[in-house]
GROMACS .gro file of C-alpha atoms in nm:
model
  324
    1MET     CA    1   7.296  11.141   7.083
    2ALA     CA    2   7.344  11.070   7.454
    3THR     CA    3   7.043  11.144   7.670
    4PRO     CA    4   7.051  11.360   7.985
    5ALA     CA    5   7.008  11.041   8.191
    6ALA     CA    6   7.314  10.887   8.023
    7HIS     CA    7   7.517  11.203   8.095
    8MET     CA    8   7.409  11.188   8.460
    9PHE     CA    9   7.503  10.821   8.486
   10ARG     CA   10   7.856  10.893   8.356
   11ARG     CA   11   7.894  11.155   8.630
   12LEU     CA   12   7.769  10.902   8.888
   13GLU     CA   13   8.015  10.630   8.781
   14GLY     CA   14   8.292  10.619   9.038
   15LEU     CA   15   8.373  10.562   9.403
   16PHE     CA   16   8.228  10.746   9.701
   17CYS     CA   17   8.162  10.674  10.067
   18VAL     CA   18   7.867  10.710  10.301
   19TYR     CA   19   7.822  10.696  10.675
   20LYS     CA   20   7.651  10.371  10.774
   21PRO     CA   21   7.457  10.411  11.100
   22SER     CA   22   7.474  10.143  11.366
   23GLY     CA   23   7.186   9.895  11.365
   24ILE     CA   24   7.128   9.909  10.987
   25PRO     CA   25   7.254   9.626  10.758
   26TRP     CA   26   7.492   9.732  10.483
   27LYS     CA   27   7.262   9.571  10.223
   28LEU     CA   28   6.980   9.806  10.322
   29VAL     CA   29   7.215  10.104  10.286
   30ARG     CA   30   7.323   9.986   9.941
   31ASP     CA   31   6.966   9.918   9.824
   32THR     CA   32   6.843  10.257   9.951
   33ILE     CA   33   7.115  10.444   9.763
   34GLU     CA   34   7.058  10.236   9.450
   35THR     CA   35   6.686  10.318   9.455
   36LYS     CA   36   6.749  10.691   9.500
   37LEU     CA   37   7.000  10.701   9.216
   38LEU     CA   38   6.757  10.518   8.985
   39LYS     CA   39   6.479  10.764   9.071
   40GLY     CA   40   6.715  11.052   8.996
   41LEU     CA   41   6.806  10.905   8.658
   42ASP     CA   42   6.441  10.842   8.571
   43ALA     CA   43   6.354  11.202   8.664
   44SER     CA   44   6.605  11.340   8.411
   45PRO     CA   45   6.446  11.531   8.122
   46SER     CA   46   6.408  11.324   7.807
   47LEU     CA   47   6.512  11.421   7.455
   48PRO     CA   48   6.247  11.566   7.221
   49LEU     CA   49   6.055  11.296   7.040
   50PRO     CA   50   6.174  11.225   6.685
   51GLN     CA   51   5.942  11.349   6.410
   52LYS     CA   52   5.817  11.171   6.101
   53ILE     CA   53   5.645  11.295   5.786
   54ARG     CA   54   5.279  11.209   5.734
   55PHE     CA   55   5.057  11.278   5.432
   56LEU     CA   56   4.711  11.364   5.559
   57PRO     CA   57   4.400  11.435   5.351
   58GLN     CA   58   4.298  11.801   5.334
   59PRO     CA   59   3.918  11.820   5.365
   60ASP     CA   60   3.715  12.060   5.154
   61SER     CA   61   3.525  12.318   5.355
   62ASN     CA   62   3.214  12.283   5.134
   63ASN     CA   63   3.183  11.902   5.135
   64LEU     CA   64   3.335  11.596   5.295
   65THR     CA   65   3.530  11.497   4.988
   66PRO     CA   66   3.910  11.540   5.042
   67LYS     CA   67   4.042  11.829   4.839
   68GLY     CA   68   4.402  11.695   4.838
   69LEU     CA   69   4.690  11.591   5.062
   70THR     CA   70   4.885  11.798   5.310
   71VAL     CA   71   5.230  11.720   5.448
   72VAL     CA   72   5.268  11.740   5.827
   73SER     CA   73   5.534  11.641   6.080
   74VAL     CA   74   5.409  11.437   6.375
   75PRO     CA   75   5.596  11.294   6.678
   76VAL     CA   76   5.687  10.925   6.688
   77LEU     CA   77   5.476  10.817   6.984
   78SER     CA   78   5.640  10.474   6.995
   79GLU     CA   79   5.951  10.651   7.130
   80HIS     CA   80   5.762  10.823   7.412
   81PRO     CA   81   5.891  10.737   7.766
   82LEU     CA   82   5.542  10.626   7.865
   83VAL     CA   83   5.569  10.362   7.593
   84THR     CA   84   5.935  10.261   7.615
   85GLY     CA   85   5.959  10.285   7.996
   86PRO     CA   86   6.253  10.431   8.193
   87GLU     CA   87   6.593  10.439   8.022
   88PHE     CA   88   6.769  10.285   8.325
   89LYS     CA   89   6.583   9.994   8.478
   90GLN     CA   90   6.868   9.900   8.709
   91ILE     CA   91   7.220  10.011   8.798
   92ARG     CA   92   7.490   9.823   8.979
   93VAL     CA   93   7.601   9.967   9.312
   94GLY     CA   94   7.879   9.766   9.478
   95VAL     CA   95   8.010   9.772   9.834
   96GLY     CA   96   8.376   9.773   9.939
   97HIS     CA   97   8.495   9.653  10.279
   98ARG     CA   98   8.168   9.574  10.455
   99LEU     CA   99   8.046   9.669  10.800
  100ASP     CA  100   7.827   9.437  11.007
  101THR     CA  101   7.494   9.551  11.144
  102LEU     CA  102   7.623   9.666  11.486
  103SER     CA  103   7.908   9.872  11.338
  104SER     CA  104   7.897  10.223  11.195
  105GLY     CA  105   8.120  10.454  10.997
  106VAL     CA  106   8.277  10.483  10.653
  107LEU     CA  107   8.132  10.248  10.388
  108VAL     CA  108   8.279  10.273  10.037
  109LEU     CA  109   8.045  10.222   9.740
  110GLY     CA  110   8.098  10.210   9.365
  111VAL     CA  111   7.864  10.276   9.074
  112GLY     CA  112   7.890  10.104   8.734
  113ASN     CA  113   8.241  10.025   8.613
  114ALA     CA  114   8.384  10.149   8.943
  115ASN     CA  115   8.294   9.809   9.088
  116LYS     CA  116   8.610   9.676   8.922
  117VAL     CA  117   8.812   9.919   9.136
  118LEU     CA  118   8.639   9.786   9.448
  119ASN     CA  119   8.770   9.439   9.365
  120GLU     CA  120   9.122   9.582   9.331
  121LEU     CA  121   9.093   9.753   9.671
  122HIS     CA  122   9.033   9.415   9.836
  123ASN     CA  123   9.373   9.300   9.709
  124CYS     CA  124   9.564   9.613   9.816
  125PRO     CA  125   9.728   9.653  10.160
  126VAL     CA  126   9.497   9.940  10.251
  127THR     CA  127   9.482  10.028  10.621
  128ARG     CA  128   9.156  10.113  10.791
  129ASP     CA  129   9.105  10.315  11.109
  130TYR     CA  130   8.851  10.236  11.379
  131THR     CA  131   8.733  10.378  11.708
  132LEU     CA  132   8.642  10.107  11.959
  133GLU     CA  133   8.428  10.177  12.264
  134GLY     CA  134   8.499   9.932  12.548
  135GLU     CA  135   8.378   9.875  12.902
  136PHE     CA  136   8.551   9.675  13.176
  137GLY     CA  137   8.374   9.436  13.410
  138THR     CA  138   8.165   9.224  13.171
  139ALA     CA  139   8.224   8.944  12.922
  140THR     CA  140   7.969   8.817  12.666
  141ASP     CA  141   7.953   8.517  12.435
  142ASP     CA  142   8.002   8.725  12.115
  143PHE     CA  143   8.225   9.000  12.266
  144SER     CA  144   7.959   9.269  12.203
  145HIS     CA  145   7.734   9.448  12.452
  146THR     CA  146   7.428   9.282  12.294
  147GLY     CA  147   7.552   8.928  12.361
  148ARG     CA  148   7.469   8.696  12.649
  149VAL     CA  149   7.665   8.784  12.963
  150VAL     CA  150   7.893   8.496  13.064
  151GLU     CA  151   8.109   8.660  13.330
  152ARG     CA  152   8.138   8.967  13.551
  153SER     CA  153   8.455   9.086  13.722
  154THR     CA  154   8.612   9.375  13.910
  155TYR     CA  155   8.819   9.643  13.736
  156ASP     CA  156   8.928   9.878  14.017
  157HIS     CA  157   9.291   9.762  13.983
  158ILE     CA  158   9.316   9.875  13.617
  159THR     CA  159   9.505  10.197  13.550
  160GLN     CA  160   9.580  10.372  13.223
  161ASP     CA  161   9.951  10.284  13.256
  162LYS     CA  162   9.864   9.914  13.278
  163LEU     CA  163   9.631   9.948  12.980
  164ASP     CA  164   9.898  10.128  12.776
  165ARG     CA  165  10.149   9.851  12.850
  166VAL     CA  166   9.908   9.585  12.726
  167LEU     CA  167   9.837   9.788  12.411
  168ALA     CA  168  10.210   9.829  12.344
  169MET     CA  169  10.261   9.453  12.385
  170LEU     CA  170   9.980   9.376  12.138
  171GLN     CA  171  10.108   9.629  11.886
  172GLY     CA  172  10.462   9.489  11.906
  173ALA     CA  173  10.338   9.137  11.837
  174ASN     CA  174  10.137   9.259  11.539
  175GLN     CA  175  10.432   9.456  11.399
  176LYS     CA  176  10.636   9.134  11.391
  177ALA     CA  177  10.349   8.961  11.211
  178LEU     CA  178  10.336   9.245  10.955
  179LEU     CA  179  10.705   9.203  10.874
  180THR     CA  180  10.662   8.827  10.850
  181TYR     CA  181  10.378   8.848  10.596
  182ALA     CA  182  10.518   9.145  10.399
  183ASN     CA  183  10.749   8.916  10.201
  184VAL     CA  184  11.003   9.193  10.140
  185ASP     CA  185  11.358   9.247  10.266
  186MET     CA  186  11.329   9.500  10.547
  187ARG     CA  187  11.685   9.620  10.479
  188SER     CA  188  11.614   9.708  10.115
  189GLN     CA  189  11.537  10.046   9.959
  190GLU     CA  190  11.209   9.900   9.834
  191ALA     CA  191  11.091   9.833  10.190
  192TYR     CA  192  11.186  10.186  10.295
  193GLU     CA  193  10.996  10.348  10.007
  194MET     CA  194  10.690  10.126  10.071
  195ALA     CA  195  10.693  10.222  10.439
  196VAL     CA  196  10.718  10.594  10.356
  197GLN     CA  197  10.423  10.572  10.117
  198GLY     CA  198  10.220  10.360  10.359
  199LEU     CA  199  10.217  10.063  10.122
  200LEU     CA  200  10.396   9.816  10.346
  201GLY     CA  201  10.156   9.533  10.407
  202PRO     CA  202  10.103   9.159  10.381
  203ASP     CA  203  10.170   8.999  10.044
  204GLY     CA  204   9.842   8.823   9.968
  205LYS     CA  205   9.615   8.678  10.233
  206SER     CA  206   9.711   8.708  10.599
  207PRO     CA  207   9.546   8.703  10.939
  208PRO     CA  208   9.414   9.035  11.077
  209ILE     CA  209   9.704   9.266  11.170
  210LEU     CA  210   9.694   9.571  11.397
  211THR     CA  211   9.935   9.836  11.268
  212GLY     CA  212   9.844  10.092  11.534
  213LEU     CA  213   9.674  10.077  11.873
  214ARG     CA  214   9.636  10.345  12.141
  215CYS     CA  215   9.397  10.459  12.412
  216ILE     CA  216   9.243  10.801  12.350
  217ARG     CA  217   9.002  10.805  12.647
  218PHE     CA  218   9.019  10.629  12.986
  219GLN     CA  219   8.729  10.676  13.225
  220PRO     CA  220   8.681  10.342  13.407
  221PRO     CA  221   8.490  10.134  13.344
  222LYS     CA  222   8.469  10.292  12.997
  223PHE     CA  223   8.759  10.342  12.759
  224THR     CA  224   8.810  10.427  12.390
  225LEU     CA  225   9.072  10.284  12.157
  226GLU     CA  226   9.199  10.410  11.824
  227VAL     CA  227   9.302  10.126  11.592
  228GLN     CA  228   9.471  10.099  11.252
  229CYS     CA  229   9.450   9.754  11.096
  230LEU     CA  230   9.465   9.529  10.789
  231ASN     CA  231   9.244   9.235  10.686
  232GLU     CA  232   9.027   9.279  10.991
  233THR     CA  233   8.665   9.199  11.065
  234GLN     CA  234   8.448   9.378  11.316
  235LYS     CA  235   8.413   9.057  11.517
  236TYR     CA  236   8.793   9.034  11.538
  237LEU     CA  237   8.811   9.390  11.673
  238ARG     CA  238   8.554   9.310  11.940
  239LYS     CA  239   8.760   9.006  12.034
  240VAL     CA  240   9.066   9.232  12.072
  241VAL     CA  241   8.877   9.434  12.334
  242HIS     CA  242   8.784   9.108  12.509
  243GLU     CA  243   9.148   8.990  12.511
  244ILE     CA  244   9.265   9.325  12.649
  245GLY     CA  245   9.034   9.271  12.945
  246LEU     CA  246   9.178   8.923  13.004
  247GLU     CA  247   9.537   9.054  12.988
  248LEU     CA  248   9.444   9.304  13.261
  249ARG     CA  249   9.310   9.025  13.486
  250SER     CA  250   8.955   9.140  13.426
  251THR     CA  251   8.692   9.130  13.150
  252ALA     CA  252   8.587   9.377  12.886
  253VAL     CA  253   8.312   9.406  12.629
  254CYS     CA  254   8.300   9.612  12.310
  255LYS     CA  255   8.012   9.859  12.308
  256GLY     CA  256   8.079  10.021  11.970
  257VAL     CA  257   8.282   9.984  11.651
  258ARG     CA  258   8.310  10.285  11.421
  259ARG     CA  259   8.524  10.294  11.107
  260THR     CA  260   8.677  10.638  11.063
  261ARG     CA  261   8.891  10.574  10.754
  262ASP     CA  262   8.903  10.324  10.468
  263GLY     CA  263   9.207  10.396  10.252
  264VAL     CA  264   9.172  10.752  10.121
  265PHE     CA  265   8.809  10.782  10.240
  266THR     CA  266   8.753  10.947  10.579
  267LEU     CA  267   8.458  11.053  10.792
  268GLN     CA  268   8.480  11.401  10.640
  269ASP     CA  269   8.410  11.249  10.297
  270ALA     CA  270   8.119  11.030  10.410
  271LEU     CA  271   7.769  11.126  10.295
  272THR     CA  272   7.510  11.120  10.573
  273ARG     CA  273   7.163  10.975  10.522
  274ASP     CA  274   7.008  11.301  10.400
  275GLN     CA  275   7.288  11.331  10.140
  276TRP     CA  276   7.221  10.999   9.964
  277THR     CA  277   7.099  11.187   9.655
  278PRO     CA  278   7.225  11.190   9.294
  279GLY     CA  279   7.356  11.546   9.329
  280ASP     CA  280   7.558  11.476   9.644
  281VAL     CA  281   7.686  11.144   9.505
  282MET     CA  282   7.806  11.317   9.186
  283GLY     CA  283   7.990  11.572   9.399
  284ALA     CA  284   8.155  11.299   9.607
  285VAL     CA  285   8.260  11.106   9.293
  286ARG     CA  286   8.406  11.423   9.143
  287GLN     CA  287   8.602  11.486   9.463
  288TYR     CA  288   8.742  11.131   9.462
  289ARG     CA  289   8.850  11.166   9.099
  290ALA     CA  290   9.034  11.489   9.184
  291VAL     CA  291   9.213  11.324   9.478
  292LYS     CA  292   9.305  11.023   9.265
  293LYS     CA  293   9.437  11.247   8.986
  294ASN     CA  294   9.644  11.450   9.234
  295LYS     CA  295   9.782  11.133   9.394
  296LEU     CA  296   9.877  10.992   9.052
  297SER     CA  297  10.051  11.319   8.965
  298ASN     CA  298  10.251  11.313   9.289
  299SER     CA  299  10.345  10.948   9.232
  300THR     CA  300  10.469  11.032   8.880
  301SER     CA  301  10.676  11.319   9.018
  302ARG     CA  302  10.837  11.090   9.277
  303MET     CA  303  10.917  10.830   9.013
  304HIS     CA  304  11.077  11.100   8.796
  305LYS     CA  305  11.277  11.217   9.096
  306TYR     CA  306  11.403  10.864   9.168
  307LYS     CA  307  11.492  10.810   8.801
  308THR     CA  308  11.680  11.139   8.792
  309GLN     CA  309  11.872  11.046   9.104
  310ASP     CA  310  11.951  10.701   8.963
  311GLN     CA  311  12.078  10.861   8.642
  312LYS     CA  312  12.300  11.094   8.843
  313ASP     CA  313  12.437  10.798   9.037
  314ASP     CA  314  12.505  10.612   8.710
  315ASP     CA  315  12.677  10.916   8.560
  316ALA     CA  316  12.889  10.957   8.873
  317GLY     CA  317  12.984  10.589   8.858
  318GLU     CA  318  13.083  10.614   8.494
  319GLU     CA  319  13.288  10.925   8.565
  320MET     CA  320  13.475  10.754   8.849
  321HIS     CA  321  13.533  10.449   8.628
  322SER     CA  322  13.671  10.658   8.340
  323SER     CA  323  13.897  10.861   8.571
  324GLY     CA  324  14.029  10.537   8.725
   0.00000   0.00000   0.00000
């Protein structure tokens, strides 16, 4: 018979996402959640102890000589949790696309067998969204605001129109790179369907690619960019901000990197620090399973639609051939 802790673990097995604050390593986030989940499993009520039959002597009330034997049922103390210890001594919590210490935002985690799905996500052309906070006038050795300042420059000549032109140029160059690494005929129906479903991406390993780039706030010297990308690192994104400053005949430093989406996971799905509990994690896993099931159902419907259309085309072709 499965124990309550085992039932809870099955409900915890799956993918979910949390909000990683800036300044905290992803390993600390993972370890904290792992510890809280283990404590929740250990706090689950245990099954009643199994019983065994014992034959005990029945003393005589008049003297110490046993009068006979009595049959009693006693608990098996060797099965008591204080003897056997906790049922779960460790659980495996894996991390998806990682965030460095200075970055914040959506961090996808997996419990148990869901770690296999995390490995599959690394090989899928899944886009991720970021918000980058930049500031003109300064350049550092690691492109972040915490690095050593290596140059200062003016920025009064920068306008939003000039910034938008540089962003459009960078996005155009990255779109060409995406088509180069996609390894699919752009004139085919397959490429069209992949683009509609958002699956068009590099085939295998490729350099970081920006699929979307726009300015959502411009208040010199500060500005904010919204980025969609593939195969990126946070250091690469900070370098993009640095290169934008150089293209504008100035300098720029990245003051913040926040991931707002990782595949199907968004900020709205992310559990904040006070929600890193077994109950909230089970709710997030259940929500992901529902989204995955709905997505699979929609994909099956589209495939049925395409097959039906193909059958109609074949029937029409046969009819034209027979009439000819």
